PDB file of C-alpha atoms in Angstrom:
ATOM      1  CA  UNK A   1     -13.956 -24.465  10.044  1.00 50.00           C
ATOM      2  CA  UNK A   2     -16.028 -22.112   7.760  1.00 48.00           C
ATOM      3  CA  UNK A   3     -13.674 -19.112   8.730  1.00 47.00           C
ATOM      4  CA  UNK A   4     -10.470 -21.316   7.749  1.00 49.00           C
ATOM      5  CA  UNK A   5     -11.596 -22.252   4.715  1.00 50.00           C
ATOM      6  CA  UNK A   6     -12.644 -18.986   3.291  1.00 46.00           C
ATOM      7  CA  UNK A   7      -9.369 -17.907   4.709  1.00 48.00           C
ATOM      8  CA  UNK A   8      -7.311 -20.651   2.325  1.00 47.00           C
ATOM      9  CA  UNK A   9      -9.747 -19.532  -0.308  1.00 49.00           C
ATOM     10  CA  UNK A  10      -8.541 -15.343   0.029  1.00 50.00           C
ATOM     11  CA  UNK A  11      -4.865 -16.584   0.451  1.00 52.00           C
ATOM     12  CA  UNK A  12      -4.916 -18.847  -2.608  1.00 47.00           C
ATOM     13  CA  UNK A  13      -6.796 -16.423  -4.886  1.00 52.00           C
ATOM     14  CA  UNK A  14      -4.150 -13.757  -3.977  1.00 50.00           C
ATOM     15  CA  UNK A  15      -1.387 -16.028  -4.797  1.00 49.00           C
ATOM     16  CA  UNK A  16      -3.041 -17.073  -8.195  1.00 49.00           C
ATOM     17  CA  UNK A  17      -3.102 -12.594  -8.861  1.00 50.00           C
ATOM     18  CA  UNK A  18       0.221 -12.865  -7.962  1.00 49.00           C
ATOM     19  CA  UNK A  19       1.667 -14.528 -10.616  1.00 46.00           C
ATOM     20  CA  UNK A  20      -1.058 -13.097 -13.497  1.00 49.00           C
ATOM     21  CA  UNK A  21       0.484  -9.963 -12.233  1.00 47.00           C
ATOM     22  CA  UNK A  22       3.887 -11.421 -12.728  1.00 45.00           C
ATOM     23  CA  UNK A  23       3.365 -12.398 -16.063  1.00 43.00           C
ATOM     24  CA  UNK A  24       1.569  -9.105 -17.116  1.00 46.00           C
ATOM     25  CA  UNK A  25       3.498  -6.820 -19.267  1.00 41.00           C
ATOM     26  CA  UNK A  26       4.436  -3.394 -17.826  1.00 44.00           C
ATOM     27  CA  UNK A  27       6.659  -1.821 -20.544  1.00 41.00           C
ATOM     28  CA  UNK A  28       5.757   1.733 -21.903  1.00 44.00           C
ATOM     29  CA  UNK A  29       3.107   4.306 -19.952  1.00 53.00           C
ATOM     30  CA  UNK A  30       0.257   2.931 -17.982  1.00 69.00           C
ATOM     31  CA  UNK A  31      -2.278   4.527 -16.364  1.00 79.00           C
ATOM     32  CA  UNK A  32      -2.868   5.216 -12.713  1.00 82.00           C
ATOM     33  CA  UNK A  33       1.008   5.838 -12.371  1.00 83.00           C
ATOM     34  CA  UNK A  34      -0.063   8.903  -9.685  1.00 88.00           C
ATOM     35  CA  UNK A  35      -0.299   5.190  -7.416  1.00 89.00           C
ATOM     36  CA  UNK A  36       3.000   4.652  -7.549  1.00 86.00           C
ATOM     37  CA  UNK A  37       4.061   7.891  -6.791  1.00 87.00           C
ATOM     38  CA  UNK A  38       4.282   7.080  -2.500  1.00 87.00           C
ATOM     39  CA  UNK A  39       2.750   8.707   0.381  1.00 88.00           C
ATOM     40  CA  UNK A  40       4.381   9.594   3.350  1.00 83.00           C
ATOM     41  CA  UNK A  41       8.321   9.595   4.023  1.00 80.00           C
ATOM     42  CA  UNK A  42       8.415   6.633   6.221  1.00 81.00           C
ATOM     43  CA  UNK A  43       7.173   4.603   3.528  1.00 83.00           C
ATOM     44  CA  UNK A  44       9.079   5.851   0.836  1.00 83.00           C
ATOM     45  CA  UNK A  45      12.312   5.253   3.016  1.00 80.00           C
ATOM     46  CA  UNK A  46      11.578   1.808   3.643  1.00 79.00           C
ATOM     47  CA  UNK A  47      10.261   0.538   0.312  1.00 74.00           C
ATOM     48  CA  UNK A  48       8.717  -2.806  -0.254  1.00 70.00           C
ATOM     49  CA  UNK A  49       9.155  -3.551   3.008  1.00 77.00           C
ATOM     50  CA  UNK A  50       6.482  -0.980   4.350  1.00 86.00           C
ATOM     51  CA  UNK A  51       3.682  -3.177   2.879  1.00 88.00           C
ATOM     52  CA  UNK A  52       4.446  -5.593   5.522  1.00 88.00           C
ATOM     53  CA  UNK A  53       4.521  -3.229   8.401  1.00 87.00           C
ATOM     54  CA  UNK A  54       1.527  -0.352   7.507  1.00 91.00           C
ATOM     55  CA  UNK A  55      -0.979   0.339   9.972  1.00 91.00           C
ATOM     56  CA  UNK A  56      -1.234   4.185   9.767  1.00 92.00           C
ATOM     57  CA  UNK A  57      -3.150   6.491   7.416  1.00 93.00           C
ATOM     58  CA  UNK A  58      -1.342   4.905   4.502  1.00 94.00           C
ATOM     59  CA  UNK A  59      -2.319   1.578   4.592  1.00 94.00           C
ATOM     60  CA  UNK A  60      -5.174   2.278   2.170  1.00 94.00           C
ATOM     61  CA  UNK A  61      -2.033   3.715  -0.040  1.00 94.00           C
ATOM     62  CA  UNK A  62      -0.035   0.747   0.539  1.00 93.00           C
ATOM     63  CA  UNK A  63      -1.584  -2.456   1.778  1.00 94.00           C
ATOM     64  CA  UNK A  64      -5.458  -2.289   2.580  1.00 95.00           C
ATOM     65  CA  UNK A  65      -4.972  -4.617   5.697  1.00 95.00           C
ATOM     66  CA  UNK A  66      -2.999  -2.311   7.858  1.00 94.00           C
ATOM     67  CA  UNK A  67      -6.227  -0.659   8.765  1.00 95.00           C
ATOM     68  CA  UNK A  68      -6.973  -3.832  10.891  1.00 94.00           C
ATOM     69  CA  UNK A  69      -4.164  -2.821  13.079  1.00 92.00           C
ATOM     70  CA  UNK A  70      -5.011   0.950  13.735  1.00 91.00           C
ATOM     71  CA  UNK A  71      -5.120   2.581  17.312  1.00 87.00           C
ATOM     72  CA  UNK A  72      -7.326   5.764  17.129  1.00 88.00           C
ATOM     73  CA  UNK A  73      -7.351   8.261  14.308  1.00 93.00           C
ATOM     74  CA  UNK A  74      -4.718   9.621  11.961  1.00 94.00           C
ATOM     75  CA  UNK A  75      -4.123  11.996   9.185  1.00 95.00           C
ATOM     76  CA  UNK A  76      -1.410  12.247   7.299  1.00 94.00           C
ATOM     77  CA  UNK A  77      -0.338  15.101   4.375  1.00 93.00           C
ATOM     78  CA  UNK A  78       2.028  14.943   2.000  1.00 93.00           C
ATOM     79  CA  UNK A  79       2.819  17.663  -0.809  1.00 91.00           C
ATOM     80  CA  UNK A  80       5.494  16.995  -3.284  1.00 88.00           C
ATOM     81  CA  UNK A  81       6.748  20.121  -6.189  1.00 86.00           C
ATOM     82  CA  UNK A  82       7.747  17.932  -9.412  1.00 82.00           C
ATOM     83  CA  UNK A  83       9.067  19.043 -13.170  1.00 77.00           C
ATOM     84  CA  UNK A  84       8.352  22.164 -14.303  1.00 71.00           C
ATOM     85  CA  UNK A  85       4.831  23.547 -12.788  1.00 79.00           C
ATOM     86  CA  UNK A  86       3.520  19.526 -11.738  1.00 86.00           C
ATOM     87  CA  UNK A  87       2.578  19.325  -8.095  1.00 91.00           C
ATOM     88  CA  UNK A  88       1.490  16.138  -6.351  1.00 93.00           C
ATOM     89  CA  UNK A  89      -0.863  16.210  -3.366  1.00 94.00           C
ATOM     90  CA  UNK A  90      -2.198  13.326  -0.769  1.00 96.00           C
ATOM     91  CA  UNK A  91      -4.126  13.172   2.266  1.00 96.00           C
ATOM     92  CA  UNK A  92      -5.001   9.977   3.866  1.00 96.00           C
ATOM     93  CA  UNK A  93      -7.597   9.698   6.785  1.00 97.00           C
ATOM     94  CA  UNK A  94      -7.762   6.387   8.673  1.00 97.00           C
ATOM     95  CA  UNK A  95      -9.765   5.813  11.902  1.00 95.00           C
ATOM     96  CA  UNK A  96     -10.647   2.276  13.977  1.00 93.00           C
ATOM     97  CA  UNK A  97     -13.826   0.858  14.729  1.00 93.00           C
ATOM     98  CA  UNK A  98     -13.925   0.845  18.144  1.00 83.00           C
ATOM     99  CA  UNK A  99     -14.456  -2.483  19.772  1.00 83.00           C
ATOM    100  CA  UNK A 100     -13.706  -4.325  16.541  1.00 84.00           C
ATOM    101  CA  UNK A 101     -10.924  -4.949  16.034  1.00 90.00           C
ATOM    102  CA  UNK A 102     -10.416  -3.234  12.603  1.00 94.00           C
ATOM    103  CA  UNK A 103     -10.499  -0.308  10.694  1.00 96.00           C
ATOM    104  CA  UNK A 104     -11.356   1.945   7.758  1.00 97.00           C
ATOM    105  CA  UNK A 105      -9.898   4.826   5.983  1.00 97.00           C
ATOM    106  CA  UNK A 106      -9.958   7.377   3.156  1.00 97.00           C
ATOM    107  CA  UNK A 107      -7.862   9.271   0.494  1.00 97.00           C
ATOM    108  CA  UNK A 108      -7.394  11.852  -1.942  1.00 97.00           C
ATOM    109  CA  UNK A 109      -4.762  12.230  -4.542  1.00 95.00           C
ATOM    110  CA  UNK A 110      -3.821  14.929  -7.124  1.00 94.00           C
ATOM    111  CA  UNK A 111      -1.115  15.417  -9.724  1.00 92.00           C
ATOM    112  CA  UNK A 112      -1.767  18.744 -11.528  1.00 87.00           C
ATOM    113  CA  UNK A 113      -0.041  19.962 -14.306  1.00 82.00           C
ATOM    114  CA  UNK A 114      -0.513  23.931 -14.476  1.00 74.00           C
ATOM    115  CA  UNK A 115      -1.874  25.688 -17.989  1.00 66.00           C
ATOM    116  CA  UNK A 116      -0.539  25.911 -20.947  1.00 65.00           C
ATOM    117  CA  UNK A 117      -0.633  27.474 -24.108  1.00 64.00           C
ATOM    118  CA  UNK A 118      -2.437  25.365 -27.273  1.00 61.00           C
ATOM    119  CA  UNK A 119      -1.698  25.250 -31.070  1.00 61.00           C
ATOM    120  CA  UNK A 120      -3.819  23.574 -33.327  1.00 61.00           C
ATOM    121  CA  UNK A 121      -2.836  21.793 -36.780  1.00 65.00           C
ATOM    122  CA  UNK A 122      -1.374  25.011 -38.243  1.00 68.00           C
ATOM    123  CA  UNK A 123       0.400  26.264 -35.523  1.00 70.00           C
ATOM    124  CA  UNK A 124      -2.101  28.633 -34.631  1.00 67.00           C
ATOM    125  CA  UNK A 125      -3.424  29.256 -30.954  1.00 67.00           C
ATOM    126  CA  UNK A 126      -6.188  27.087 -29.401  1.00 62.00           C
ATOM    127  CA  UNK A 127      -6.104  28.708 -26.112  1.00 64.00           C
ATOM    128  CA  UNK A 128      -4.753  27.537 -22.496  1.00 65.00           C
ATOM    129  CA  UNK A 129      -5.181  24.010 -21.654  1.00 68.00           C
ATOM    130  CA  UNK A 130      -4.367  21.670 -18.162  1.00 79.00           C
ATOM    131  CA  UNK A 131      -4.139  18.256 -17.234  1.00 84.00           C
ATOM    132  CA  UNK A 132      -4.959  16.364 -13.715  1.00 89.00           C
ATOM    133  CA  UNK A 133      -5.338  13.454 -12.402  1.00 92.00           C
ATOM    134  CA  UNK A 134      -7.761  13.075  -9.136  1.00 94.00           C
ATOM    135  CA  UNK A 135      -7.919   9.592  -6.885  1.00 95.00           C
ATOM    136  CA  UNK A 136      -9.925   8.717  -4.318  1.00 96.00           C
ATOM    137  CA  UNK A 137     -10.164   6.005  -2.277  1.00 96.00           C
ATOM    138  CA  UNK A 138     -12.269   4.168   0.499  1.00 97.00           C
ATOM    139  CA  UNK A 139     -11.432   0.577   2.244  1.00 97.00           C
ATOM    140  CA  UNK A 140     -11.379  -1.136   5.697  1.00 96.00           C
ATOM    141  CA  UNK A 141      -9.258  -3.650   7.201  1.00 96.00           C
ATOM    142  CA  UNK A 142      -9.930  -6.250   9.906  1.00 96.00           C
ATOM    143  CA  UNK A 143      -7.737  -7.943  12.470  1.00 94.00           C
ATOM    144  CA  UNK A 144      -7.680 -12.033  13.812  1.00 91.00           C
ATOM    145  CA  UNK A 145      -9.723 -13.214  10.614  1.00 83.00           C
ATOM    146  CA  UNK A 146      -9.135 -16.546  11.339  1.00 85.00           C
ATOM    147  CA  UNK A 147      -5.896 -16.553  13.278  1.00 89.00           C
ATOM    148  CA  UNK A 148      -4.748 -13.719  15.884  1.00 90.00           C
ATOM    149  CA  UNK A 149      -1.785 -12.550  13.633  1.00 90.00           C
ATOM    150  CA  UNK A 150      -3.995 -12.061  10.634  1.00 94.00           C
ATOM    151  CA  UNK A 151      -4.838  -8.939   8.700  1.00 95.00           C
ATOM    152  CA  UNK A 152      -7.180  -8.993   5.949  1.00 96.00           C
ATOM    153  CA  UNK A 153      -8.136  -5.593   4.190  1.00 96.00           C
ATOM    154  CA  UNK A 154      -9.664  -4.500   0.650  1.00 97.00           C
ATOM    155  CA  UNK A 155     -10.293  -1.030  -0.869  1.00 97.00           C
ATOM    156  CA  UNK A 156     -11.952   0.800  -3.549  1.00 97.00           C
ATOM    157  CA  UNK A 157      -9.842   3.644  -5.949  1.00 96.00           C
ATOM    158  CA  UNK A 158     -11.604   5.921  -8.679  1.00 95.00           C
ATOM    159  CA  UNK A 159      -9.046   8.164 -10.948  1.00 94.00           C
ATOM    160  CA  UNK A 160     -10.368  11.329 -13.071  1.00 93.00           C
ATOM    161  CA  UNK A 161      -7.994  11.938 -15.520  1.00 90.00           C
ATOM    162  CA  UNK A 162      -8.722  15.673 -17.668  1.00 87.00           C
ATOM    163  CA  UNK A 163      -7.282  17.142 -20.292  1.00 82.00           C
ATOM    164  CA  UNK A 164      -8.159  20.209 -21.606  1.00 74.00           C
ATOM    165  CA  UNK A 165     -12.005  19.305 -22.528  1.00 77.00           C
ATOM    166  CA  UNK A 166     -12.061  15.775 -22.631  1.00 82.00           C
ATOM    167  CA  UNK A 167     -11.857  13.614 -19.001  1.00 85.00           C
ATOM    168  CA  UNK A 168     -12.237   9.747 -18.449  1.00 89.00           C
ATOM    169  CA  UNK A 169     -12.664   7.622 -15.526  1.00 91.00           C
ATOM    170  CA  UNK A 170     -10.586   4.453 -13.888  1.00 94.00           C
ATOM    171  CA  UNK A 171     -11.830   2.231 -11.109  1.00 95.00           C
ATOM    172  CA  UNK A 172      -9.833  -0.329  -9.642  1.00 95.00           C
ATOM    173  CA  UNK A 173     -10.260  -2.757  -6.015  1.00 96.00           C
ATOM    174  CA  UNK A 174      -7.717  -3.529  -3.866  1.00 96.00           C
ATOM    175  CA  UNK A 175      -6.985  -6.549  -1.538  1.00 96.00           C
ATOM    176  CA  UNK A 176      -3.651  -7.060   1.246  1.00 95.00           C
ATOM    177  CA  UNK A 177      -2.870  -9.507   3.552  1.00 95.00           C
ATOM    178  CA  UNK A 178      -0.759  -9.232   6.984  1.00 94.00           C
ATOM    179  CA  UNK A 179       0.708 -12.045   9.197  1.00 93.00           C
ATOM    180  CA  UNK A 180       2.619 -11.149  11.981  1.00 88.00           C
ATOM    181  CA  UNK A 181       4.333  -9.904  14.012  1.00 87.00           C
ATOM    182  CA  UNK A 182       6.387 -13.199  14.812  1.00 87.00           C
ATOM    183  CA  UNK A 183       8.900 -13.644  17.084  1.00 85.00           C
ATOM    184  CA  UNK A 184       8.674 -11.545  19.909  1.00 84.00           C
ATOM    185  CA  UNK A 185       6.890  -9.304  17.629  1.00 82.00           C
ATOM    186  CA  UNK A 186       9.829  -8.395  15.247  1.00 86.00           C
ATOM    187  CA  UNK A 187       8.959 -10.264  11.986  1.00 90.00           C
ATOM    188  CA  UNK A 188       5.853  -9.418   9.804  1.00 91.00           C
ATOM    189  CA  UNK A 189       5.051 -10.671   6.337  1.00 92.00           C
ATOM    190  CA  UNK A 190       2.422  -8.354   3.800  1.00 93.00           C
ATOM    191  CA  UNK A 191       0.979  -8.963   0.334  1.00 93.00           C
ATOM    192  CA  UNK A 192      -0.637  -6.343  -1.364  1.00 92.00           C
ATOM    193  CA  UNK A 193      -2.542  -6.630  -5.042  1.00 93.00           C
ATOM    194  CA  UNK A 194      -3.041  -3.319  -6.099  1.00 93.00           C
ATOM    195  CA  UNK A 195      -6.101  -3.568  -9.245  1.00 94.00           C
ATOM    196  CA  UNK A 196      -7.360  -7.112  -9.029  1.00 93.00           C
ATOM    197  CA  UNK A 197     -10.531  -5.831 -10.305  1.00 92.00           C
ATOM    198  CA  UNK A 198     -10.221  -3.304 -12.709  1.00 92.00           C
ATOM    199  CA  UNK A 199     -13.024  -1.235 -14.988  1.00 89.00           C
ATOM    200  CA  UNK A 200     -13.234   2.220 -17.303  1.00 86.00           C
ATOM    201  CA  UNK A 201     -15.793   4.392 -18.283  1.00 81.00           C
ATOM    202  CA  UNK A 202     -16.227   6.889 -21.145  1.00 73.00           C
ATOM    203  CA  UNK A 203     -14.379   6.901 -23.814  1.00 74.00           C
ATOM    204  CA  UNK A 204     -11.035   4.812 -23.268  1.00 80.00           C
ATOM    205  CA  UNK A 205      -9.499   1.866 -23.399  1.00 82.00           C
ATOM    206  CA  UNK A 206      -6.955   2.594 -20.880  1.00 87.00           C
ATOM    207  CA  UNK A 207      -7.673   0.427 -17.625  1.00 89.00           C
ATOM    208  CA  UNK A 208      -5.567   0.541 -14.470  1.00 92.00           C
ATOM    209  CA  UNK A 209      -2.737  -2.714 -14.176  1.00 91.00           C
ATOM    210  CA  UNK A 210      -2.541  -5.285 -12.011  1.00 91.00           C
ATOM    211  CA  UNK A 211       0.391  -5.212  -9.505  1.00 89.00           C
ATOM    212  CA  UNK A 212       1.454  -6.887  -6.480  1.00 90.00           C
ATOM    213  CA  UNK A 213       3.245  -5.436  -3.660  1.00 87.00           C
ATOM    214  CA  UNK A 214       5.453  -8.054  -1.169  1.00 88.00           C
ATOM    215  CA  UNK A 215       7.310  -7.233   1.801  1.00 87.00           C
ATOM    216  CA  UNK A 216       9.056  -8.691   4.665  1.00 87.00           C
ATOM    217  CA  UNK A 217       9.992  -6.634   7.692  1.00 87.00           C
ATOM    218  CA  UNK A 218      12.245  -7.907  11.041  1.00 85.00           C
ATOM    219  CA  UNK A 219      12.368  -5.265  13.962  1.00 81.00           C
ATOM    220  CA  UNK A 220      16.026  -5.374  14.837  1.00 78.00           C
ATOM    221  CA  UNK A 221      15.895  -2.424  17.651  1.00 72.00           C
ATOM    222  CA  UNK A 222      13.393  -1.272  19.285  1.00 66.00           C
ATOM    223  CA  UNK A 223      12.279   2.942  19.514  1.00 62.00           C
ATOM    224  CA  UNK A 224      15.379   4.867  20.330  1.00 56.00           C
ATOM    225  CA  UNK A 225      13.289   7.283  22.295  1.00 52.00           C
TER     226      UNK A 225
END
């Protein structure tokens, strides 16, 4: 009875996120945008649906929970040449427990922008400058929390953010949800609230925004090899 209540509790706070996150306003920049960038091609071929189906290296990416499902140990590497001289890296590490059934997993992300030259107020030169943003992240995910179908997961993301002499730092915790797969294991259902908790240090006022992440997947073939 304890377990199914705290259960209804998770579930219920997640859908009261939901619709702050809704609400929120998400015109103009915001920060922590190298999060919405993607990792891996499966994912990014699939879309939303992916956060209801992860349970590889990703999931700490995507939807915290698919760590619960894992089977063994996977790494996954993804490089990706943008504009001009920007280059986007990830690498996500994601291993089981063992006899638990769960999971935990790792990542590192970097969008690099290579040097260029300054001017100051006059026009003058100020010398090279560069800007980067680093992530990394830790979480786990557990299986049957309650009921057999259930995933449950939550994860922790810092982002450096540097520019030329001056850096900052952005923290924000994760929390997903899985139920399925349904149906002669075709039909899976995922929620993922990327920065329910989110802080800042130094100097900046720039914090990392709430978003949710909701999928639906259905299995209509099965592997073709």
């Amino acid at each position: 009875m304890i377990m199914k209540r705290v259960l209804v509790i998770f579930i219920v706070g997640l859908l009261v996120l939901s619709a702050s996150a809704a609400r929120a306003q998400t015109s103009g920049a915001r920060a922590g945008h190298i999060f919405e960038f993607g990792a891996g091609g499966r994912a990014l071929g699939m879309g939303s649906a992916y956060t209801a189906m992860v349970k590889d290296a990703t999931s700490l990416y995507y939807n915290p929970s698919g760590l619960g499902l894992l089977e063994g140990r996977q790494l996954q590497l993804m490089r990706a040449q943008l504009y001009g001289d920007a280059a986007y890296d990830y690498l996500g590490y994601a291993q089981n427990f063992g006899k638990t059934p769960g999971g935990w997993g790792m990542q590192f992300l970097r969008l690099g922008v290579a040097a260029s030259d300054g001017r100051d107020a006059i026009n003058q030169p100020a010398g090279a400058f560069s800007y980067a943003e680093t992530g990394f992240g830790l979480g786990f995910g557990l299986r049957g929390v309650g009921f057999p179908e259930l995933s449950l997961g939550s994860g922790v993301k810092v982002l450096n953010r540097s520019l030329g002499q001056s850096s900052d730092n952005l923290m924000g915790v994760n929390f997903g949800v899985q139920y399925g797969p349904l149906f002669n294991e075709k039909l899976s259902f995922g929620l993922g609230v990327q920065n329910a908790i989110s802080l800042s240090r130094v100097d900046t006022l720039d914090k990392l925004p709430m978003s949710v992440r909701l999928g639906t997947a259905y299995q209509v073939l099965g592997p073709l090899a």
